Amino acid sequence: MITTFLIGFPLLAALFVYLSGNKLAGKVAVIASLLELAAGISAFLDFNPIIIWNFEQRIEWISNLNIEYYVGMDGISLVLVLLTVLLLPVILITGLLSKLKDTAAFYSLALLMQSALIGVFTAKDVFLFYIFWELALLPIYFICLQWGDENRKATTFKFFIYTLVGSLFMLVAIIYLYLQTPDHSYSMESLYSLRLDSIDQTFVFLAFVLAFGIKMPIFPLHTWQPATYTSAPTAGTMLLSGIMLKMGIYGVIRWVIPITPIALESYGCWVIIAAVIGILYSSILALQQQNYKTLIAYVSIAHVGLIAAGVFSASFIGIQASLIQMFAHGINVVGIFLIIELIVKRTGTLELSKLGGLRHQAPILNVFFLIIVMASIALPLTNGFVGEFMLFVALFQYSPILTAIAGLTIILGAVYMLSSFQKIMLGDVNPNYSHVQDVTLGEALTLVPLIALIIIMGIFPNIVLEQTEASVEMLLQSMQKTVSSIN
Amino acid sequence: MKDFVWLIPTLPLAGFLILSLFKSFIPKGLSGYLATLAVVSSFIVVLNWFIPALRGELTPFTWVAWDWINLGKYHLNFAFQIDVLSIWFMAIITGIGSLIHLYSIAYMHDDDGITRYFSYLNLFIFSMLILVMGSNFVVLFAGWEGVGLCSYLLIGFWFKNNAYNDAAKKAFIMNRIGDLGFLLGMLLLFMHVGSLDYTTVLEQAPQVFHKNAGLITVITLLLFVGATGKSAQVPLYTWLPDAMAGPTPVSALIHAATMVTAGIYMITRTNILFDLAPITLDIVYYIGTATAILAALIGLTQNDIKKVLAYSTVSQLGFMFMALGMGAYSIAVFHVTTHAFFKALLFLGSGSVIHAMGGEQDIRYMGGLRHKLPITFITFLIGTLAIAGIPPLAGFFSKDAILAVAFEHSPIYWGIGVFAALLTTFYMFRMFFLTFFGSFRGSDKQKEHLHESPLLMTLPLAVLALLSFGGGFINIPHVFGGHQWFSHYLNQKSLVPLLGESSISVTTEYILMAIALILVMATILFTYISYVKKHNIPSADNSESTTLGYKLSYNKFYIDEIYHSIIVKPLHIASDTVFSFIEKYILDGIVKSIGLGVQKAGSGIRHIQSGSTNTYALFMILGVALVILIQIVL
């Protein structure tokens, strides 16, 4: 029930927000997202990791096609659902801060998206997964198109074409899988017990990797991303980078690893190589970016590249690491975009050459900013470290050479994060910003939970790891069964 | 009793949290006392185990704070390991750290950011304690990165000055280069041992790794790369001289009690691994030697009092790595200890000088300060004699121990060591004489301002002077009828191996010592004649009539410039090229041409390509509906 509530409540709230008009919409939406958060937390408290699947619900839906409304949460789903419900209030408040016009439409789209995202993370029927997947894309197109900057049309178009291509391939693969199941079902159990030969697996694998790879994105499928992140309104960028890109990684864990393990074994290395190239590539590009938002977009490609490499290694530590790192990345990237919003609000620019000296006026902002920077360069005892360290452990067992290359991001990350931080915050007082205000109480209250999560997850990462441990083991067992029955 | 061990790092951490969270409520005058109290209390808790350790009564133990990272089969604990090695470092960190805190109260009293300063200082002590207390490589790494952060914060303490910010950033990045090596070494170890706890790794290492095999050589080399970053060795040493951008007591903290000793601690802690890899040890020795000589050569011509001291630290660290490379781990830690005493003394002394000079750091504008700053003068003299290795001061025993081991390896090693020691003596006395002797060369305003520092500053100087004087007695060698107490202390539970019986005869040792001592005395005399008798003051402008050697030394062998043109610049050029060529031209080009191709191919249905995403979204929904419909019909 709670799963359905988590999907359904934001959908209802979206409608209610739209009806409540522009004046009230923001407040209603934030309250709705907080209620959703409370529901999410209660699900977390009730969750029993040992039994793997919790809160399942299975109802016949389109019976001629055997499409079911089939949802539930294992540890893997839970982590991403929690991330979604945790981040949405922050994202909505950011929307409030940036004073968007036509707020009722904006907030209802954001809530609609939350509903779809939770659907993606909990669907146990692959067609339902696909429907939620597409449903999650629609609101973000509109958000980018309606509230983006002057380049929004061109960038949204590119974004749209990319994801459309990916989705079509995925749809073909899903229908193909459906036809292969003996009982003609889309359910996870049926798909997991499929024993495809290696050629079939390869096609399905390629189609899925294309769809999920675009979403993450993995090099060289990333070129839609920096432009879209830069052009979208900050709240939209948060949705994209904080939650939506995790759909791609989740898809790989949920569908690719158990269904096409043979293909993964043969071709996964190429994806990992591409991901590692992407880490280095985007880190090098981040060095010379002049717009801070674009810079963070490239940084995000590097971070996600490492997560992808860990997932495609299909090892226990790799998947565990990717889960905790997705959680950490979501918090950190939303944190940094919130800082970006606060900076734009005060200075009107994100061009690094025009910024500087803000620390003098805004010492508290400086502290928040620095903590998030340190988390994103994986300082131990912040949330960024545990995932990164575990990802390196997993990748190292796969290939020490690739790990060494990916490890260069430890150095380059420090270079671009500290250089840009210095350009924005440090140095002598900039006369243009000599009356800049420090963070307000409301802004601080939005940032504090993120900072608290950064520290708590860095010190006690097992809070997350223990939820997912059994589910990941189960997933790998299922994968192992498929492999051994084919060989 | 064991259950109180967590108090040691928690006290400075609490100090940091209180000072940073309640910054606006704490009176500026009080923050220094609060921070000092935190570190002194931590020191007192340390004594609880340090005193038994000195008596040889410490039972080593591990204290698990919590289960940190669940790696499936292996659970990584956040745990502390208390034994003679870690407690020794803890005593240095909190002991010297307390003195530096106390000194800072007076030194920083009129700085607006004093509360922030002390909160960082406490965090620094906390991080360093975590580094030495950790019972596995990852907890060490947490402290390792933590001190990197603290040095970043403190070097860039005066953040309005972008040169200081650059120095802070440089320190962090240089350290990170080393950290990558350390991390990879750690991963390789984990892959082969399946654990990162010291006890397990060190116990199993002799079985898992064959002596002299490639694998253990690679592991130890990678760990050593980490050490070169943190402990400022060639080629990653360039951050340390720039690190003097921070307040002077911070330099004392970084150079003496914390941070740079981390590499030596780590190698001593894992000496079993390094002993399995003789090739690595040779490389450690060569790098140490290169660092000792190079830094000393640069130190010869520097005119900034803190810069001279900074290069002397780099050079002395080189000495410690020479000792490590020769397998003389306990001697290296012995030199860490004496160096902590006299380098903290010298840096705090230089702070007292700078304080009196109203911020002036150039020794060319000092001179004759011994009259106005008598306590600073006497204590500084003791520090200088100690670093030069004059008996019976602390530096004599530790440096002589290194030289004795070097002679056993080869007389050439000994010769190189003595040469480096003479260079040290030269630049230290050059600085000493230019600062305290001759006539005052600063402005009249500075002359009026000259004054001895307050008690809060001179008291730590006095304590450190006492330690610099007598600190060497803990390891009196057999030739002087001693028993190398400290080496035996570290050998408890065979933690750090004892050196074998010396193969050189007592007579040879006396002769070597005498030669070294005579040469040192001659060097002091030489500097006295040239800088006090002949009043040789380095000219303000060094461009003319200088030899090539002088130019190279004065310009630090252009190492920073070389790094800039072979690493930094190419990286930025690469970044520009990759962006404009691959990202924009190739990748974007492909996407665009695909888009164009689609447009051409679909000319028949052009009218639906309105360019409006709304239309596309509509079509997508219709598409999905269509697929479902087709399936229903079928």
Tab-separated table of N, CA, C and O in Angstrom, chain B residues 355-444:
chain	number	residue	atom	x	y	z
B	355	HIS	N	56.913	39.192	14.689
B	355	HIS	CA	56.031	39.973	15.562
B	355	HIS	C	56.716	41.280	15.962
B	355	HIS	O	56.126	42.359	15.863
B	356	ALA	N	57.963	41.154	16.393
B	356	ALA	CA	58.708	42.344	16.829
B	356	ALA	C	58.973	43.285	15.664
B	356	ALA	O	59.002	44.506	15.822
B	357	MET	N	59.179	42.713	14.480
B	357	MET	CA	59.520	43.519	13.307
B	357	MET	C	58.276	44.074	12.611
B	357	MET	O	58.382	44.661	11.527
B	358	GLY	N	57.121	43.871	13.201
B	358	GLY	CA	55.887	44.390	12.604
B	358	GLY	C	55.552	43.733	11.286
B	358	GLY	O	55.082	44.396	10.358
B	359	GLY	N	55.839	42.424	11.173
B	359	GLY	CA	55.439	41.699	9.971
B	359	GLY	C	56.560	41.505	8.964
B	359	GLY	O	56.394	40.786	7.986
B	360	GLU	N	57.697	42.135	9.187
B	360	GLU	CA	58.819	41.983	8.257
B	360	GLU	C	59.389	40.571	8.332
B	360	GLU	O	59.601	40.034	9.415
B	361	GLN	N	59.632	39.947	7.149
B	361	GLN	CA	60.171	38.588	7.149
B	361	GLN	C	61.523	38.486	6.464
B	361	GLN	O	62.133	37.425	6.439
B	362	ASP	N	61.982	39.600	5.865
B	362	ASP	CA	63.218	39.558	5.085
B	362	ASP	C	64.404	39.794	6.007
B	362	ASP	O	64.515	40.852	6.646
B	363	ILE	N	65.309	38.795	6.055
B	363	ILE	CA	66.433	38.914	7.000
B	363	ILE	C	67.396	40.028	6.602
B	363	ILE	O	68.199	40.478	7.409
B	364	ARG	N	67.315	40.511	5.371
B	364	ARG	CA	68.205	41.603	4.974
B	364	ARG	C	67.862	42.901	5.703
B	364	ARG	O	68.659	43.807	5.802
B	365	TYR	N	66.629	42.961	6.192
B	365	TYR	CA	66.220	44.173	6.906
B	365	TYR	C	66.192	43.983	8.418
B	365	TYR	O	65.586	44.755	9.136
B	366	MET	N	66.819	42.908	8.874
B	366	MET	CA	66.867	42.707	10.325
B	366	MET	C	68.280	43.038	10.819
B	366	MET	O	68.920	43.932	10.281
B	367	GLY	N	68.785	42.303	11.779
B	367	GLY	CA	70.146	42.540	12.269
B	367	GLY	C	70.143	43.087	13.679
B	367	GLY	O	69.289	43.898	14.049
B	368	GLY	N	71.055	42.555	14.488
B	368	GLY	CA	71.243	43.065	15.842
B	368	GLY	C	70.085	42.843	16.790
B	368	GLY	O	70.008	43.477	17.843
B	369	LEU	N	69.202	41.927	16.448
B	369	LEU	CA	68.002	41.777	17.271
B	369	LEU	C	68.287	41.157	18.640
B	369	LEU	O	67.417	41.143	19.506
B	370	ARG	N	69.519	40.640	18.830
B	370	ARG	CA	69.773	39.942	20.091
B	370	ARG	C	69.652	40.863	21.300
B	370	ARG	O	69.305	40.419	22.386
B	371	HIS	N	69.857	42.137	21.083
B	371	HIS	CA	69.759	43.060	22.218
B	371	HIS	C	68.315	43.277	22.638
B	371	HIS	O	68.000	43.361	23.820
B	372	LYS	N	67.432	43.377	21.634
B	372	LYS	CA	66.047	43.718	21.949
B	372	LYS	C	65.193	42.486	22.272
B	372	LYS	O	64.165	42.599	22.912
B	373	LEU	N	65.618	41.339	21.748
B	373	LEU	CA	64.819	40.125	21.964
B	373	LEU	C	65.685	39.046	22.621
B	373	LEU	O	65.972	38.027	22.002
B	374	PRO	N	66.086	39.253	23.844
B	374	PRO	CA	67.059	38.335	24.444
B	374	PRO	C	66.548	36.901	24.567
B	374	PRO	O	67.298	35.965	24.275
B	375	ILE	N	65.290	36.734	24.967
B	375	ILE	CA	64.797	35.354	25.157
B	375	ILE	C	64.683	34.663	23.809
B	375	ILE	O	65.097	33.516	23.639
B	376	THR	N	64.116	35.401	22.846
B	376	THR	CA	64.016	34.832	21.505
B	376	THR	C	65.410	34.471	21.007
B	376	THR	O	65.616	33.404	20.416
B	377	PHE	N	66.351	35.356	21.251
B	377	PHE	CA	67.716	35.125	20.780
B	377	PHE	C	68.301	33.834	21.362
B	377	PHE	O	68.791	32.975	20.631
B	378	ILE	N	68.241	33.708	22.680
B	378	ILE	CA	68.840	32.534	23.330
B	378	ILE	C	68.169	31.251	22.853
B	378	ILE	O	68.828	30.282	22.472
B	379	THR	N	66.835	31.281	22.818
B	379	THR	CA	66.135	30.060	22.426
B	379	THR	C	66.402	29.750	20.954
B	379	THR	O	66.575	28.592	20.573
B	380	PHE	N	66.455	30.783	20.137
B	380	PHE	CA	66.719	30.579	18.720
B	380	PHE	C	68.115	30.000	18.526
B	380	PHE	O	68.334	29.122	17.684
B	381	LEU	N	69.057	30.476	19.331
B	381	LEU	CA	70.428	29.950	19.267
B	381	LEU	C	70.426	28.449	19.574
B	381	LEU	O	71.081	27.664	18.880
B	382	ILE	N	69.676	28.090	20.603
B	382	ILE	CA	69.620	26.666	20.960
B	382	ILE	C	69.044	25.857	19.802
B	382	ILE	O	69.571	24.802	19.435
B	383	GLY	N	67.971	26.386	19.201
B	383	GLY	CA	67.369	25.694	18.053
B	383	GLY	C	68.363	25.553	16.911
B	383	GLY	O	68.470	24.490	16.286
B	384	THR	N	69.103	26.629	16.645
B	384	THR	CA	70.045	26.606	15.528
B	384	THR	C	71.191	25.628	15.805
B	384	THR	O	71.606	24.878	14.917
B	385	LEU	N	71.685	25.641	17.032
B	385	LEU	CA	72.749	24.686	17.394
B	385	LEU	C	72.232	23.248	17.303
B	385	LEU	O	72.954	22.351	16.867
B	386	ALA	N	70.988	23.086	17.694
B	386	ALA	CA	70.418	21.741	17.671
B	386	ALA	C	70.301	21.230	16.245
B	386	ALA	O	70.684	20.095	15.943
B	387	ILE	N	69.792	22.085	15.340
B	387	ILE	CA	69.613	21.622	13.959
B	387	ILE	C	70.960	21.415	13.285
B	387	ILE	O	71.123	20.556	12.409
B	388	ALA	N	71.971	22.194	13.706
B	388	ALA	CA	73.300	22.035	13.111
B	388	ALA	C	73.990	20.774	13.631
B	388	ALA	O	74.969	20.324	13.053
B	389	GLY	N	73.487	20.241	14.714
B	389	GLY	CA	74.051	18.988	15.218
B	389	GLY	C	75.244	19.187	16.131
B	389	GLY	O	76.224	18.447	16.079
B	390	ILE	N	75.192	20.212	16.978
B	390	ILE	CA	76.266	20.450	17.941
B	390	ILE	C	75.962	19.636	19.209
B	390	ILE	O	74.869	19.754	19.754
B	391	PRO	N	76.907	18.832	19.683
B	391	PRO	CA	76.642	18.077	20.917
B	391	PRO	C	76.574	19.006	22.115
B	391	PRO	O	77.267	20.033	22.099
B	392	PRO	N	75.822	18.689	23.115
B	392	PRO	CA	74.989	17.496	23.266
B	392	PRO	C	73.527	17.768	22.925
B	392	PRO	O	72.639	17.147	23.495
B	393	LEU	N	73.260	18.713	22.016
B	393	LEU	CA	71.861	19.061	21.738
B	393	LEU	C	71.160	17.955	20.951
B	393	LEU	O	71.806	17.084	20.358
B	394	ALA	N	69.827	18.065	20.925
B	394	ALA	CA	69.007	16.961	20.406
B	394	ALA	C	69.403	16.554	18.992
B	394	ALA	O	69.547	15.369	18.696
B	395	GLY	N	69.601	17.564	18.130
B	395	GLY	CA	69.872	17.253	16.735
B	395	GLY	C	71.151	16.465	16.544
B	395	GLY	O	71.283	15.691	15.592
B	396	PHE	N	72.092	16.668	17.426
B	396	PHE	CA	73.359	15.951	17.299
B	396	PHE	C	73.145	14.450	17.323
B	396	PHE	O	73.635	13.714	16.458
B	397	PHE	N	72.397	13.982	18.314
B	397	PHE	CA	72.230	12.539	18.475
B	397	PHE	C	71.465	11.921	17.315
B	397	PHE	O	71.832	10.869	16.803
B	398	SER	N	70.397	12.604	16.909
B	398	SER	CA	69.584	11.980	15.859
B	398	SER	C	70.306	12.040	14.520
B	398	SER	O	70.280	11.079	13.742
B	399	LYS	N	70.957	13.164	14.235
B	399	LYS	CA	71.659	13.262	12.955
B	399	LYS	C	72.838	12.297	12.947
B	399	LYS	O	73.100	11.620	11.941
B	400	ASP	N	73.536	12.227	14.065
B	400	ASP	CA	74.690	11.335	14.129
B	400	ASP	C	74.262	9.879	13.959
B	400	ASP	O	74.968	9.087	13.321
B	401	ALA	N	73.117	9.543	14.506
B	401	ALA	CA	72.630	8.171	14.360
B	401	ALA	C	72.405	7.847	12.888
B	401	ALA	O	72.733	6.754	12.414
B	402	ILE	N	71.836	8.828	12.165
B	402	ILE	CA	71.600	8.600	10.731
B	402	ILE	C	72.938	8.457	10.004
B	402	ILE	O	73.125	7.558	9.177
B	403	LEU	N	73.887	9.324	10.348
B	403	LEU	CA	75.188	9.265	9.675
B	403	LEU	C	75.907	7.946	9.968
B	403	LEU	O	76.549	7.382	9.077
B	404	ALA	N	75.783	7.457	11.200
B	404	ALA	CA	76.434	6.189	11.547
B	404	ALA	C	75.866	5.043	10.715
B	404	ALA	O	76.617	4.215	10.184
B	405	VAL	N	74.532	5.026	10.569
B	405	VAL	CA	73.926	3.984	9.744
B	405	VAL	C	74.385	4.141	8.303
B	405	VAL	O	74.682	3.157	7.600
B	406	ALA	N	74.472	5.390	7.854
B	406	ALA	CA	74.881	5.634	6.476
B	406	ALA	C	76.285	5.088	6.231
B	406	ALA	O	76.552	4.467	5.202
B	407	PHE	N	77.171	5.299	7.202
B	407	PHE	CA	78.547	4.828	7.016
B	407	PHE	C	78.595	3.315	6.895
B	407	PHE	O	79.372	2.770	6.111
B	408	GLU	N	77.738	2.662	7.679
B	408	GLU	CA	77.667	1.206	7.583
B	408	GLU	C	77.303	0.761	6.179
B	408	GLU	O	77.780	-0.259	5.685
B	409	HIS	N	76.398	1.510	5.543
B	409	HIS	CA	76.008	1.150	4.182
B	409	HIS	C	77.118	1.436	3.201
B	409	HIS	O	77.419	0.616	2.349
B	410	SER	N	77.682	2.604	3.331
B	410	SER	CA	78.766	2.974	2.416
B	410	SER	C	79.338	4.312	2.867
B	410	SER	O	78.594	5.214	3.240
B	411	PRO	N	80.650	4.471	2.820
B	411	PRO	CA	81.242	5.758	3.191
B	411	PRO	C	80.711	6.894	2.329
B	411	PRO	O	80.637	8.043	2.782
B	412	ILE	N	80.299	6.557	1.083
B	412	ILE	CA	79.765	7.609	0.205
B	412	ILE	C	78.464	8.155	0.782
B	412	ILE	O	78.224	9.364	0.797
B	413	TYR	N	77.608	7.227	1.252
B	413	TYR	CA	76.354	7.648	1.887
B	413	TYR	C	76.669	8.616	3.025
B	413	TYR	O	76.010	9.639	3.216
B	414	TRP	N	77.689	8.251	3.802
B	414	TRP	CA	78.067	9.090	4.940
B	414	TRP	C	78.504	10.466	4.451
B	414	TRP	O	78.099	11.495	4.970
B	415	GLY	N	79.346	10.445	3.387
B	415	GLY	CA	79.848	11.710	2.844
B	415	GLY	C	78.715	12.616	2.393
B	415	GLY	O	78.705	13.823	2.693
B	416	ILE	N	77.737	12.020	1.716
B	416	ILE	CA	76.600	12.823	1.241
B	416	ILE	C	75.836	13.403	2.426
B	416	ILE	O	75.459	14.578	2.430
B	417	GLY	N	75.661	12.561	3.442
B	417	GLY	CA	74.945	13.011	4.634
B	417	GLY	C	75.654	14.184	5.292
B	417	GLY	O	75.028	15.192	5.656
B	418	VAL	N	76.970	14.057	5.433
B	418	VAL	CA	77.733	15.140	6.058
B	418	VAL	C	77.627	16.410	5.223
B	418	VAL	O	77.447	17.515	5.743
B	419	PHE	N	77.700	16.240	3.894
B	419	PHE	CA	77.594	17.393	3.009
B	419	PHE	C	76.272	18.132	3.242
B	419	PHE	O	76.233	19.357	3.393
B	420	ALA	N	75.174	17.359	3.283
B	420	ALA	CA	73.868	17.974	3.515
B	420	ALA	C	73.841	18.667	4.884
B	420	ALA	O	73.282	19.766	5.023
B	421	ALA	N	74.464	18.034	5.859
B	421	ALA	CA	74.490	18.623	7.200
B	421	ALA	C	75.252	19.948	7.199
B	421	ALA	O	74.874	20.908	7.885
B	422	LEU	N	76.331	20.006	6.419
B	422	LEU	CA	77.107	21.246	6.356
B	422	LEU	C	76.309	22.353	5.684
B	422	LEU	O	76.359	23.517	6.110
B	423	LEU	N	75.597	21.988	4.615
B	423	LEU	CA	74.742	22.985	3.961
B	423	LEU	C	73.740	23.535	4.971
B	423	LEU	O	73.509	24.742	5.056
B	424	THR	N	73.139	22.626	5.741
B	424	THR	CA	72.170	23.044	6.767
B	424	THR	C	72.810	24.035	7.724
B	424	THR	O	72.244	25.098	8.012
B	425	THR	N	73.986	23.656	8.217
B	425	THR	CA	74.676	24.538	9.157
B	425	THR	C	74.896	25.912	8.542
B	425	THR	O	74.678	26.942	9.179
B	426	PHE	N	75.318	25.911	7.274
B	426	PHE	CA	75.612	27.187	6.623
B	426	PHE	C	74.385	28.087	6.575
B	426	PHE	O	74.392	29.217	7.048
B	427	TYR	N	73.288	27.568	5.994
B	427	TYR	CA	72.157	28.499	5.821
B	427	TYR	C	71.482	28.844	7.142
B	427	TYR	O	70.949	29.938	7.307
B	428	MET	N	71.545	27.923	8.112
B	428	MET	CA	70.942	28.243	9.405
B	428	MET	C	71.732	29.350	10.104
B	428	MET	O	71.151	30.291	10.656
B	429	PHE	N	73.043	29.240	10.082
B	429	PHE	CA	73.840	30.280	10.760
B	429	PHE	C	73.861	31.575	9.969
B	429	PHE	O	73.923	32.655	10.543
B	430	ARG	N	73.783	31.450	8.631
B	430	ARG	CA	73.667	32.662	7.815
B	430	ARG	C	72.438	33.458	8.265
B	430	ARG	O	72.487	34.651	8.545
B	431	MET	N	71.323	32.732	8.384
B	431	MET	CA	70.089	33.381	8.801
B	431	MET	C	70.207	33.901	10.232
B	431	MET	O	69.806	35.028	10.540
B	432	PHE	N	70.778	33.061	11.086
B	432	PHE	CA	70.893	33.413	12.498
B	432	PHE	C	71.724	34.697	12.679
B	432	PHE	O	71.321	35.629	13.373
B	433	PHE	N	72.869	34.718	12.029
B	433	PHE	CA	73.744	35.894	12.186
B	433	PHE	C	73.123	37.137	11.577
B	433	PHE	O	73.181	38.222	12.150
B	434	LEU	N	72.522	36.983	10.394
B	434	LEU	CA	71.917	38.151	9.746
B	434	LEU	C	70.769	38.708	10.590
B	434	LEU	O	70.511	39.906	10.588
B	435	THR	N	70.110	37.834	11.314
B	435	THR	CA	68.956	38.285	12.097
B	435	THR	C	69.374	38.913	13.423
B	435	THR	O	68.901	39.995	13.785
B	436	PHE	N	70.278	38.242	14.117
B	436	PHE	CA	70.526	38.644	15.497
B	436	PHE	C	71.821	39.431	15.699
B	436	PHE	O	72.021	40.023	16.744
B	437	PHE	N	72.724	39.387	14.732
B	437	PHE	CA	73.998	40.095	14.893
B	437	PHE	C	74.066	41.295	13.969
B	437	PHE	O	73.151	41.560	13.205
B	438	GLY	N	75.186	41.995	14.043
B	438	GLY	CA	75.377	43.163	13.207
B	438	GLY	C	74.508	44.315	13.678
B	438	GLY	O	74.030	44.331	14.817
B	439	SER	N	74.280	45.254	12.782
B	439	SER	CA	73.463	46.400	13.176
B	439	SER	C	72.098	46.295	12.516
B	439	SER	O	71.927	45.627	11.491
B	440	PHE	N	71.128	46.965	13.087
B	440	PHE	CA	69.762	46.889	12.604
B	440	PHE	C	69.640	47.567	11.234
B	440	PHE	O	70.119	48.681	11.041
B	441	ARG	N	69.016	46.882	10.275
B	441	ARG	CA	68.950	47.417	8.917
B	441	ARG	C	67.525	47.766	8.499
B	441	ARG	O	67.272	48.093	7.345
B	442	GLY	N	66.576	47.677	9.415
B	442	GLY	CA	65.196	47.997	9.078
B	442	GLY	C	64.926	49.492	9.184
B	442	GLY	O	65.837	50.293	9.385
B	443	SER	N	63.648	49.864	9.073
B	443	SER	CA	63.299	51.282	9.130
B	443	SER	C	63.323	51.772	10.587
B	443	SER	O	63.333	50.973	11.523
B	444	ASP	N	63.321	53.059	10.749
B	444	ASP	CA	63.333	53.634	12.103
B	444	ASP	C	62.064	53.271	12.863
B	444	ASP	O	62.083	53.051	14.074
